[in-house]
Short mmCIF file of C-alpha atoms and ligand atoms in Angstrom, two decimals:
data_model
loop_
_atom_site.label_atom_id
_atom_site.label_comp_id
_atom_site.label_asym_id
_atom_site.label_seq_id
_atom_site.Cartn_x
_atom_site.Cartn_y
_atom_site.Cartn_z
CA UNK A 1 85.33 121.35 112.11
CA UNK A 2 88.04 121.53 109.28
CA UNK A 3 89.24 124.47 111.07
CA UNK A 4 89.67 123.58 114.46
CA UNK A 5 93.12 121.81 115.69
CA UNK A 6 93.09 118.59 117.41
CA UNK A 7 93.95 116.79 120.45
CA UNK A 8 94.50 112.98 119.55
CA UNK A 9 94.43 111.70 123.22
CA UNK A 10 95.78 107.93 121.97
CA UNK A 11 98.35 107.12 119.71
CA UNK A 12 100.95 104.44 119.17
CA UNK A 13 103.11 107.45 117.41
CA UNK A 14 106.30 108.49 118.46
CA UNK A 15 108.57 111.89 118.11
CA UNK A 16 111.81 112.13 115.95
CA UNK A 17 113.82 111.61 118.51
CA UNK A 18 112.37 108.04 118.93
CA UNK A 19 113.99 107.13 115.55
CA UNK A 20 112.65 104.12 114.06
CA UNK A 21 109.98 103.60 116.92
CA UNK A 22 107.83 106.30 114.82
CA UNK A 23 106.07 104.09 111.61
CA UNK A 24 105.52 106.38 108.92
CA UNK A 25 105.18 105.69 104.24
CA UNK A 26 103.36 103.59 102.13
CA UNK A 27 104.94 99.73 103.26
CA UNK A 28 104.25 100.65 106.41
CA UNK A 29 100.73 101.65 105.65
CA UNK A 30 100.09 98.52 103.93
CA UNK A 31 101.20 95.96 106.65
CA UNK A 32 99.54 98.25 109.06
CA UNK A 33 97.98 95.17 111.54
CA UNK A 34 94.63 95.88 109.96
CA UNK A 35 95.84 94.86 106.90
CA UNK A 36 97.33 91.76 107.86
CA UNK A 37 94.51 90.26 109.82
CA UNK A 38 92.33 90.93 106.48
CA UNK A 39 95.16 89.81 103.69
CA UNK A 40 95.34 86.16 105.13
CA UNK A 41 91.59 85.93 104.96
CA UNK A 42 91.68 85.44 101.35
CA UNK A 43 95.08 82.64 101.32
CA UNK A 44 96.09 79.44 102.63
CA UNK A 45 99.81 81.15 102.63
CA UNK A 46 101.34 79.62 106.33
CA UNK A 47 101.65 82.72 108.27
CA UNK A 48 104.95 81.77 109.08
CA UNK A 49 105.63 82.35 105.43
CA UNK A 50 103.99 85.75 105.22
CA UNK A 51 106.16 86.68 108.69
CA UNK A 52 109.18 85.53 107.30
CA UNK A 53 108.44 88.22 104.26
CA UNK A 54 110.45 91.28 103.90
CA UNK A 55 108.09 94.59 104.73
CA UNK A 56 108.12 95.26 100.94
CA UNK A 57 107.22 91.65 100.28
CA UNK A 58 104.21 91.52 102.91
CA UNK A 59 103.20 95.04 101.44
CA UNK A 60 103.49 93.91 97.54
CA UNK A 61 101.41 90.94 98.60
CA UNK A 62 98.89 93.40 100.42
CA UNK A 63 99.02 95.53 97.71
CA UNK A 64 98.40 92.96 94.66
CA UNK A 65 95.67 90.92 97.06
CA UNK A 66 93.65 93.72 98.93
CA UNK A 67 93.81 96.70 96.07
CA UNK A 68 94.82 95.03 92.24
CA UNK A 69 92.73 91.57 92.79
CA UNK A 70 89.96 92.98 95.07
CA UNK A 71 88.31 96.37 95.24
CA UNK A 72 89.49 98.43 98.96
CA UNK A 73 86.75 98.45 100.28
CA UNK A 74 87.02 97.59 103.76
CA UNK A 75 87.74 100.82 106.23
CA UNK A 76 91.57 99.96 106.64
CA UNK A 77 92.01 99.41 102.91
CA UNK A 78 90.23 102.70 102.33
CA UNK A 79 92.26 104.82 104.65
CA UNK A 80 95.35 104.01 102.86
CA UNK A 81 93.55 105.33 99.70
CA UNK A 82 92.54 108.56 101.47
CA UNK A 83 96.28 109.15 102.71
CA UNK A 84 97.48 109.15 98.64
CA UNK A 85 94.73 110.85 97.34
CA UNK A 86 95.50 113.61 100.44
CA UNK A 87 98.84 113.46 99.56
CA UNK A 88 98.19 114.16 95.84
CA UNK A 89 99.50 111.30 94.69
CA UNK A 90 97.74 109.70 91.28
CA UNK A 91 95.67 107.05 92.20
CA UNK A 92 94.16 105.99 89.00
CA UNK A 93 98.17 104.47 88.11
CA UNK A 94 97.69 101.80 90.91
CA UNK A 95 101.60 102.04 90.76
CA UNK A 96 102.58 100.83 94.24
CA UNK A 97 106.06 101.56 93.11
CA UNK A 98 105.59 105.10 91.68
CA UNK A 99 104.03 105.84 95.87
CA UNK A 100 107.40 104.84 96.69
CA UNK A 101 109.12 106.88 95.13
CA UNK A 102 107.04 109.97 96.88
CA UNK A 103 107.72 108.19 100.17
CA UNK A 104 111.59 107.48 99.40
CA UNK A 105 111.83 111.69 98.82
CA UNK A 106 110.87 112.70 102.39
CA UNK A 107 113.10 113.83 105.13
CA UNK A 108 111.14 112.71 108.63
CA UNK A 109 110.96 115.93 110.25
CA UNK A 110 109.62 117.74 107.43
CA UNK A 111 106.60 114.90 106.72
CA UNK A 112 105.88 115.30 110.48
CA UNK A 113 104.65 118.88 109.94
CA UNK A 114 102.92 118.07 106.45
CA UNK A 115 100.86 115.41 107.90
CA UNK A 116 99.93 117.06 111.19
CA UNK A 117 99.22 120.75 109.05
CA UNK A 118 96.78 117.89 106.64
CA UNK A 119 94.96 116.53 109.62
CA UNK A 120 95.35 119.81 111.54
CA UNK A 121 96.62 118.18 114.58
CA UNK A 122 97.78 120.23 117.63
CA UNK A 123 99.27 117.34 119.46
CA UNK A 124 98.53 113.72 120.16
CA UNK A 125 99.39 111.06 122.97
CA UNK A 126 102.29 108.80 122.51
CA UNK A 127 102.10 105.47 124.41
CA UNK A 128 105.42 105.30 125.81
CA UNK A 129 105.96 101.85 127.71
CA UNK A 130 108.89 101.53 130.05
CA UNK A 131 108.80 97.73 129.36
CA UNK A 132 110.00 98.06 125.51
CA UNK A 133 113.83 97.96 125.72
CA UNK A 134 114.31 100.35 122.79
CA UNK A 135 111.91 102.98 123.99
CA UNK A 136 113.48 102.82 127.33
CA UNK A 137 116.75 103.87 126.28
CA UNK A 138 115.39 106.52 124.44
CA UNK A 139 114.05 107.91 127.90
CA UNK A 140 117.19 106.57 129.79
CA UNK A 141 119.49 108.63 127.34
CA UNK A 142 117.94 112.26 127.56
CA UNK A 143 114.88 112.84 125.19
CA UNK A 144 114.28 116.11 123.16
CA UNK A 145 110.71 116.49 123.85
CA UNK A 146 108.47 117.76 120.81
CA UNK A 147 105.54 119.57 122.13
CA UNK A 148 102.95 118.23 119.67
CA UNK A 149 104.00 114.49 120.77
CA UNK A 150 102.79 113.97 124.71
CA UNK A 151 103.57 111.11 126.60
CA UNK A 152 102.01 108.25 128.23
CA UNK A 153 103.26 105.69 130.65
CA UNK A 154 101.75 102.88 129.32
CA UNK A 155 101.59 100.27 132.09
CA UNK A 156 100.13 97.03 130.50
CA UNK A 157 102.63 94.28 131.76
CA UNK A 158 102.84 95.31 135.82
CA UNK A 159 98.91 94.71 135.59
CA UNK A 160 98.35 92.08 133.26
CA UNK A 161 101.59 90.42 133.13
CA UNK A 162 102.79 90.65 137.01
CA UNK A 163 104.40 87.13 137.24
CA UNK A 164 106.98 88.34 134.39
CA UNK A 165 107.21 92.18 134.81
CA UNK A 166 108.47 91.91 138.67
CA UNK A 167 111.09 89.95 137.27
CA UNK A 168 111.82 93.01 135.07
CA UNK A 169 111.43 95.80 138.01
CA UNK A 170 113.82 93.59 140.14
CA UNK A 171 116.42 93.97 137.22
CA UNK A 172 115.58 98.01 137.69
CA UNK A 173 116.68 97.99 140.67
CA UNK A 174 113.32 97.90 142.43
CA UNK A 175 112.60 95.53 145.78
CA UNK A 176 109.77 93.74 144.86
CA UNK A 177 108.48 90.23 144.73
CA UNK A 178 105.94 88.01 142.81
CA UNK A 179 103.83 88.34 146.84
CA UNK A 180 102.26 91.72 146.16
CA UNK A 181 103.73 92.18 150.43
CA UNK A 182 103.44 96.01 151.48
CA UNK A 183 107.19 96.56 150.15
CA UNK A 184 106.15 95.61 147.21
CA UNK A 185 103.29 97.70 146.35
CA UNK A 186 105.34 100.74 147.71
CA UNK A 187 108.22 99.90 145.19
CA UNK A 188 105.77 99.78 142.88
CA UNK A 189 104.49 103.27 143.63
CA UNK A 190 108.11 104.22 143.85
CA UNK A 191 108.42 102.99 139.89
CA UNK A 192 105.10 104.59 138.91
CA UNK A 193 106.38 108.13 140.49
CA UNK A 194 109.87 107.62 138.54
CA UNK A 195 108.49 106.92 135.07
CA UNK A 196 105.53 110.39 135.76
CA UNK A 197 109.35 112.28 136.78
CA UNK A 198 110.49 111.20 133.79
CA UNK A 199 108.22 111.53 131.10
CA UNK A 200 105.80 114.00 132.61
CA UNK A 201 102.59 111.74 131.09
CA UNK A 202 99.22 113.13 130.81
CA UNK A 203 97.93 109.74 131.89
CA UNK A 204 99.14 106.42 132.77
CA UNK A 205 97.03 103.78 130.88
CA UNK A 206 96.87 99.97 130.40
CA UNK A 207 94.91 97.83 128.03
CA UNK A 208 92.59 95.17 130.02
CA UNK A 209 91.20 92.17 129.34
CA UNK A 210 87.38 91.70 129.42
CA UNK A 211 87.85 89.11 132.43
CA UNK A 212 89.06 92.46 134.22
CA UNK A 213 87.36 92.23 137.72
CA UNK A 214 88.16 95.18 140.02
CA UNK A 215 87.52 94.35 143.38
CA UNK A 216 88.96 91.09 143.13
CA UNK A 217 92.03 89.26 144.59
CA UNK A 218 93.85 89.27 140.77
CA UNK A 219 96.89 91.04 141.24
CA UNK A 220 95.26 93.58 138.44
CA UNK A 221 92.78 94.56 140.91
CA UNK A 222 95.16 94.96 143.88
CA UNK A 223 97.66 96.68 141.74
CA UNK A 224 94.93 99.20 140.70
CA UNK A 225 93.56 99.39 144.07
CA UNK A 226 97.05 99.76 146.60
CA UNK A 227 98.85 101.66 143.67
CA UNK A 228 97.92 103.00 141.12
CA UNK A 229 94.97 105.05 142.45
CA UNK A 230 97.21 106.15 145.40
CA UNK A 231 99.32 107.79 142.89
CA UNK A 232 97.19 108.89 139.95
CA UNK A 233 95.72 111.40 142.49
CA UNK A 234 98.89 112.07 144.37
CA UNK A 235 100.57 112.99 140.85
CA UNK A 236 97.59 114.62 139.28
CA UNK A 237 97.70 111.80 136.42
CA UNK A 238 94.39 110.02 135.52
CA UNK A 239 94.54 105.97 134.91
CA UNK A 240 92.70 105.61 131.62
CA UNK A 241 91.54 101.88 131.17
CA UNK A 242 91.19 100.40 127.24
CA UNK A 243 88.89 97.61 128.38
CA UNK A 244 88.04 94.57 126.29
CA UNK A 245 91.13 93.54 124.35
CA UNK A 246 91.48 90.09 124.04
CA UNK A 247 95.39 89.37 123.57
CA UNK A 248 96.21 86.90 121.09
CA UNK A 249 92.89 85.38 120.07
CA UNK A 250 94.82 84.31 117.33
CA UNK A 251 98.47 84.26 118.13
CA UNK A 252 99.50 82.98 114.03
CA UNK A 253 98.49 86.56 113.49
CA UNK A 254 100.61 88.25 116.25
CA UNK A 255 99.80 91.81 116.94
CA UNK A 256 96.91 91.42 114.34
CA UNK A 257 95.36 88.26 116.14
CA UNK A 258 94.11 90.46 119.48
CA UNK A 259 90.14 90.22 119.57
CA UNK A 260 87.50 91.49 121.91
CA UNK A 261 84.89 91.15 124.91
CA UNK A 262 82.66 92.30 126.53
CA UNK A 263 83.61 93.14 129.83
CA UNK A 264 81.73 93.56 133.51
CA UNK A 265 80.67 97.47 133.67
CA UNK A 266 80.09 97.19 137.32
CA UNK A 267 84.46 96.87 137.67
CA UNK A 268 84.09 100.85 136.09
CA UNK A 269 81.40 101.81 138.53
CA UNK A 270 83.33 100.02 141.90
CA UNK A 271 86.29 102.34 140.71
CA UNK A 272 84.58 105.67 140.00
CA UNK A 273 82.14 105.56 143.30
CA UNK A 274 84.85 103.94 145.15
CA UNK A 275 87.67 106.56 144.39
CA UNK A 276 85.60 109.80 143.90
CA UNK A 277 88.97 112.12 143.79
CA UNK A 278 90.42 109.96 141.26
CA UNK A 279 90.27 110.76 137.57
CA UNK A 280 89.28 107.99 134.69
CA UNK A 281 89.55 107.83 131.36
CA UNK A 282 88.10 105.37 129.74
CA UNK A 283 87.25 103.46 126.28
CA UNK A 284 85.69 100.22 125.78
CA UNK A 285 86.50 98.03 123.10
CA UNK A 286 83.01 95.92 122.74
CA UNK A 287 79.95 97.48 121.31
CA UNK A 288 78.38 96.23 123.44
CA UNK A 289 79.18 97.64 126.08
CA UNK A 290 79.03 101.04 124.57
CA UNK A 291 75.37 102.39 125.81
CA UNK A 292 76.47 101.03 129.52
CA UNK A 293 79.94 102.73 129.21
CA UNK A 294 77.83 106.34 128.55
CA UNK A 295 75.30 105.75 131.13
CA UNK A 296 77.98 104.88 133.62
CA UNK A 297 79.62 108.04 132.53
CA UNK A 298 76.92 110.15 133.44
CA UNK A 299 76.57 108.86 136.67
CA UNK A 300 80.32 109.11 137.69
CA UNK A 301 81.83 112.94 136.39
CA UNK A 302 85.23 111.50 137.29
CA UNK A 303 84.96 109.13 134.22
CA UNK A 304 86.01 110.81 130.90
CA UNK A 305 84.35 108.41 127.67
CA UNK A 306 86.79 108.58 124.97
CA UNK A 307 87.07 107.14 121.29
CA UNK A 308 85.90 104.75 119.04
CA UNK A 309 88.72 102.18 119.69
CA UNK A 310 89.94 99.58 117.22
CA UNK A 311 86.81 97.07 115.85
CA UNK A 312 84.93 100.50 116.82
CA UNK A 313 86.43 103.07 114.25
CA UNK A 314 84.58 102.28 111.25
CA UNK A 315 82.07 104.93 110.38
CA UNK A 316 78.60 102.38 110.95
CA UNK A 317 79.99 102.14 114.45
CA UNK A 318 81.20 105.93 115.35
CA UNK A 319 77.52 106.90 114.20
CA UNK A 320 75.85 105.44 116.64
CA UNK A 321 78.36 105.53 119.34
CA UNK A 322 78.66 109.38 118.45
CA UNK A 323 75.03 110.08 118.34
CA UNK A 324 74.12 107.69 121.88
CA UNK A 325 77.03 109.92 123.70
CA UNK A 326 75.56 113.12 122.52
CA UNK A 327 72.24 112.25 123.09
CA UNK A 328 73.22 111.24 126.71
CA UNK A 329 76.28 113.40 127.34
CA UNK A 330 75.97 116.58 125.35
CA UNK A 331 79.34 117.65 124.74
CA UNK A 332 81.22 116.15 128.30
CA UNK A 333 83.08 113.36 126.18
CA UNK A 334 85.99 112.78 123.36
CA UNK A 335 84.32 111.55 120.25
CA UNK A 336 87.88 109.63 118.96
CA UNK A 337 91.46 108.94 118.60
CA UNK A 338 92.85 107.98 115.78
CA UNK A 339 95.09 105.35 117.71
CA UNK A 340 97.47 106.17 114.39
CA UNK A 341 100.29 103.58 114.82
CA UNK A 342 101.56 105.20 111.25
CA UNK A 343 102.10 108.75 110.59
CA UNK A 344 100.72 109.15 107.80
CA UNK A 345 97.21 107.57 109.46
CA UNK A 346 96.74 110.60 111.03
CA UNK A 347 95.06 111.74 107.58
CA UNK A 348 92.88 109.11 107.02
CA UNK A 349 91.60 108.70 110.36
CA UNK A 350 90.59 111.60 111.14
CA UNK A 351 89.10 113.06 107.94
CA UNK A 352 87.24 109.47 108.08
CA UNK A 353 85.78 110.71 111.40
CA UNK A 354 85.15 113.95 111.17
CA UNK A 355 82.88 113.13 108.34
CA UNK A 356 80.59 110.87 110.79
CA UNK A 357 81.18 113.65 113.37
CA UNK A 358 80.20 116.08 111.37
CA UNK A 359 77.11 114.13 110.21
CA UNK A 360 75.70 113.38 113.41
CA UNK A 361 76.66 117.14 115.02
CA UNK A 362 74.66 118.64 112.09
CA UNK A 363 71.17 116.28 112.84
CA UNK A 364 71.84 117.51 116.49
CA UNK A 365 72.16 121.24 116.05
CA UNK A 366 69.24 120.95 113.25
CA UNK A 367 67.20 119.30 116.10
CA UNK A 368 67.49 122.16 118.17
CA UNK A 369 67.34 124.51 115.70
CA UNK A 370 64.05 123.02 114.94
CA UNK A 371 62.82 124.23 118.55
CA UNK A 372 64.10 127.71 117.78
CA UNK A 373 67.39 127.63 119.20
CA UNK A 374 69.79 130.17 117.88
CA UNK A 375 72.99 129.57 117.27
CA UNK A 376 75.52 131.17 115.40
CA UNK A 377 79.05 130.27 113.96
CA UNK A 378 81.05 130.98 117.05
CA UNK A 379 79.23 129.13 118.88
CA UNK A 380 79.36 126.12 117.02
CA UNK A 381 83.37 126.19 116.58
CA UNK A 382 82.86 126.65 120.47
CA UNK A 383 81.39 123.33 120.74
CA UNK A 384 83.49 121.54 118.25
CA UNK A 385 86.57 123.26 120.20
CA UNK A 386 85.36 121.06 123.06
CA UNK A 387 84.72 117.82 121.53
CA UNK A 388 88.10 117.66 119.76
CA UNK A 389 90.25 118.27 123.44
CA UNK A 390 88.70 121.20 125.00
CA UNK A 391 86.61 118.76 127.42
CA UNK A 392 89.10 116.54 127.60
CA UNK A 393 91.88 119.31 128.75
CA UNK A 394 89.09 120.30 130.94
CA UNK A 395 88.91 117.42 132.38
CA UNK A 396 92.37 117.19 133.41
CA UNK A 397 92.33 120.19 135.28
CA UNK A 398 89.58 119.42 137.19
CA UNK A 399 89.84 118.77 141.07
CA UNK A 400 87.36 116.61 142.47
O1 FIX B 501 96.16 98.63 123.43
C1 FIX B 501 96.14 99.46 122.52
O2 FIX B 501 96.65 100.61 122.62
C2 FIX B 501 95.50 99.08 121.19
O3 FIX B 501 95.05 100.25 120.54
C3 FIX B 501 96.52 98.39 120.32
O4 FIX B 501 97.05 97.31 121.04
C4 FIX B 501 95.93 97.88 119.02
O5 FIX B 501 96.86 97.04 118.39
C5 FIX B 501 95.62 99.00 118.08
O6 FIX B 501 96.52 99.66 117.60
C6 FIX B 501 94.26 99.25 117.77
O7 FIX B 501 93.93 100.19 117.02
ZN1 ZN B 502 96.17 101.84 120.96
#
């Protein structure tokens, strides 16, 4: 497993030539949204006051409340640990300032291809969203592509936040209005089709609420339905839904305040008997509806199961979602993403995983063993060759 490379099919990471959009060092580990949501569990601090801290203040009061007062225990706190000890930093100083130093000695490019050769990464997703102003004129001006960062269009406002984003396609020159009319679903298309010419994504995705109701008359569901399907399989470029995300359960918290639900399976199943020819990928954020998500998949091949997303990725939860997909799917799913939104991440989440992987792969083959299966060596880095992208670039090429 150590040995193979891998595909990470969801990431909030970004290439060099995205600047300051790419999150990488120790401060930014420590105010990591994880982090945040967890700190201000344990003070009365307004947030406002924590917000209004530098990123070295917010860190230093991570730091000296999560790791000095309080063992790291928790899985975020931990993966920060893993990325030092990985680097070879010493952990036993507890020197937040001596890390620094390490951090303040790198050029960009050159801890790109030390943390991708540590977590033997052969590319990941970016999610690139045409909605961000800065990331748009990164694509507007010309951008250098890297081949082991591959895009996204990330989608999220035109389906979840139509009354504000038609606003923002009108501005781009688009002929739409808030009345989803015929015009404007085909200028939506005609946006959709300009954002796959220009970044070329491997998927166009959008996170969705657990309210998400597909047929329905929300202009999510007639988005989906009169556009987005039309030109997923026109283009060749699965829609993968992240379903469950509740936006802002907290909003004091900001990006770390988003919560979860459980959503309505039967929206999944409408869209995967409904649109046979269509591709899905797909990730749930509730655990509960993680044993329906992998029976669904194996009644619809055109859904691809991916990840252990957010509340999931801590290693009690990828057991048993690993095992009940393997059990259920054999090898026809993507066990995880790291959904790094720091570099450095990359490390911990995936040597994290690949221990639980690893764990539950081992019972499996032992199982069969048991029955007098042989297998050999090759064969196993065959299968792990599949779980960590093989399926998934399978997948893609499929034509149903
Ligand atoms: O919608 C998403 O891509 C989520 O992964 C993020 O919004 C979330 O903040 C995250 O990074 C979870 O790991
Ligand atoms: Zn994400």
């Amino acid at each position: 497993m150590d040995e193979t490379p891998i595909v990470d099919v969801h990431t909030h990471l970004f290439d060099e030539s995205f600047g300051g959009l790419l999150l990488w060092g120790i401060d930014e580990l420590l105010t990591y949204h994880y982090l945040v949501a967890e700190v201000m569990r344990y003070t009365d601090m307004p947030y406002e006051k924590f917000w209004n801290m530098t990123k070295k203040e917010q860190a230093d009061f991570i730091w000296k409340t999560l790791f000095l007062e309080r063992s790291p225990i928790s899985e975020s706190n931990r993966g920060v640990l893993t990325v030092l000890k990985e680097l070879g930093l010493e952990l036993s100083t507890k020197n937040l300032d001596s890390y620094r130093e390490f951090f303040k000695g790198l050029k960009i490019g050159d801890y790109i291809d030390m943390v991708f050769d540590k977590a033997h990464i052969k590319y990941v997703v970016m999610t690139n969203d045409p909605f961000v102003d800065e990331e748009r004129k990164v694509w507007k001006k010309g951008h250098k592509a890297d081949s082991r960062f591959k895009s996204a269009l990330r989608i999220d406002p035109l389906l979840v936040k139509w009354p504000s984003a038609y606003l923002k396609l009108k501005e781009w020159g688009y002929d739409v209005s808030e009345k989803l009319t015929e015009k404007t679903l085909k200028e939506i298309k005609r946006f959709l089709n300009d954002w796959i010419d220009n970044m070329d994504p491997v998927y166009m995705a959008a996170s969705l609420p657990p309210t998400l109701a597909i047929p329905s008359d929300t202009e999510t569901s007639l988005i989906v339905e009169n556009a987005i399907v039309e030109v997923s399989k026109e283009r060749d470029v699965p829609f993968a839904m992240m379903i469950g995300a509740k936006k802002l359960t907290n909003p004091e918290l900001q990006l770390a305040g988003d919560s979860v639900g459980k959503a309505n399976i039967e929206s999944l199943e409408y869209l995967a008997r409904n649109y046979p020819h269509n591709k899905f990928i797909v990730t749930m954020l509730s655990r509960e509806n993680q044993h329906e998500l992998v029976v669904t998949a194996r009644k619809f091949r055109n859904l691809h199961v991916f990840g252990c997303w957010w509340f999931l990725n801590n290693p009690s939860i990828i057991e048993e979602m690993t095992r009940e997909r393997m059990e259920m799917l054999g090898l026809s799913f993507t066990p995880q993403h790291s959904d790094a939104r720091v570099l450095d991440q990359l490390i911990y989440k995936w040597k994290h995983s690949k221990e639980i992987i690893k764990k539950v792969l081992v019972e499996k083959y032992s199982q069969i063993i048991d029955s007098g299966w042989e297998l050999d060596e090759k064969e196993i880095s065959r299968d792990v060759k599949i779980l960590f992208g093989g399926e998934f670039e399978e997948f893609l090429k499929r034509d149903f």
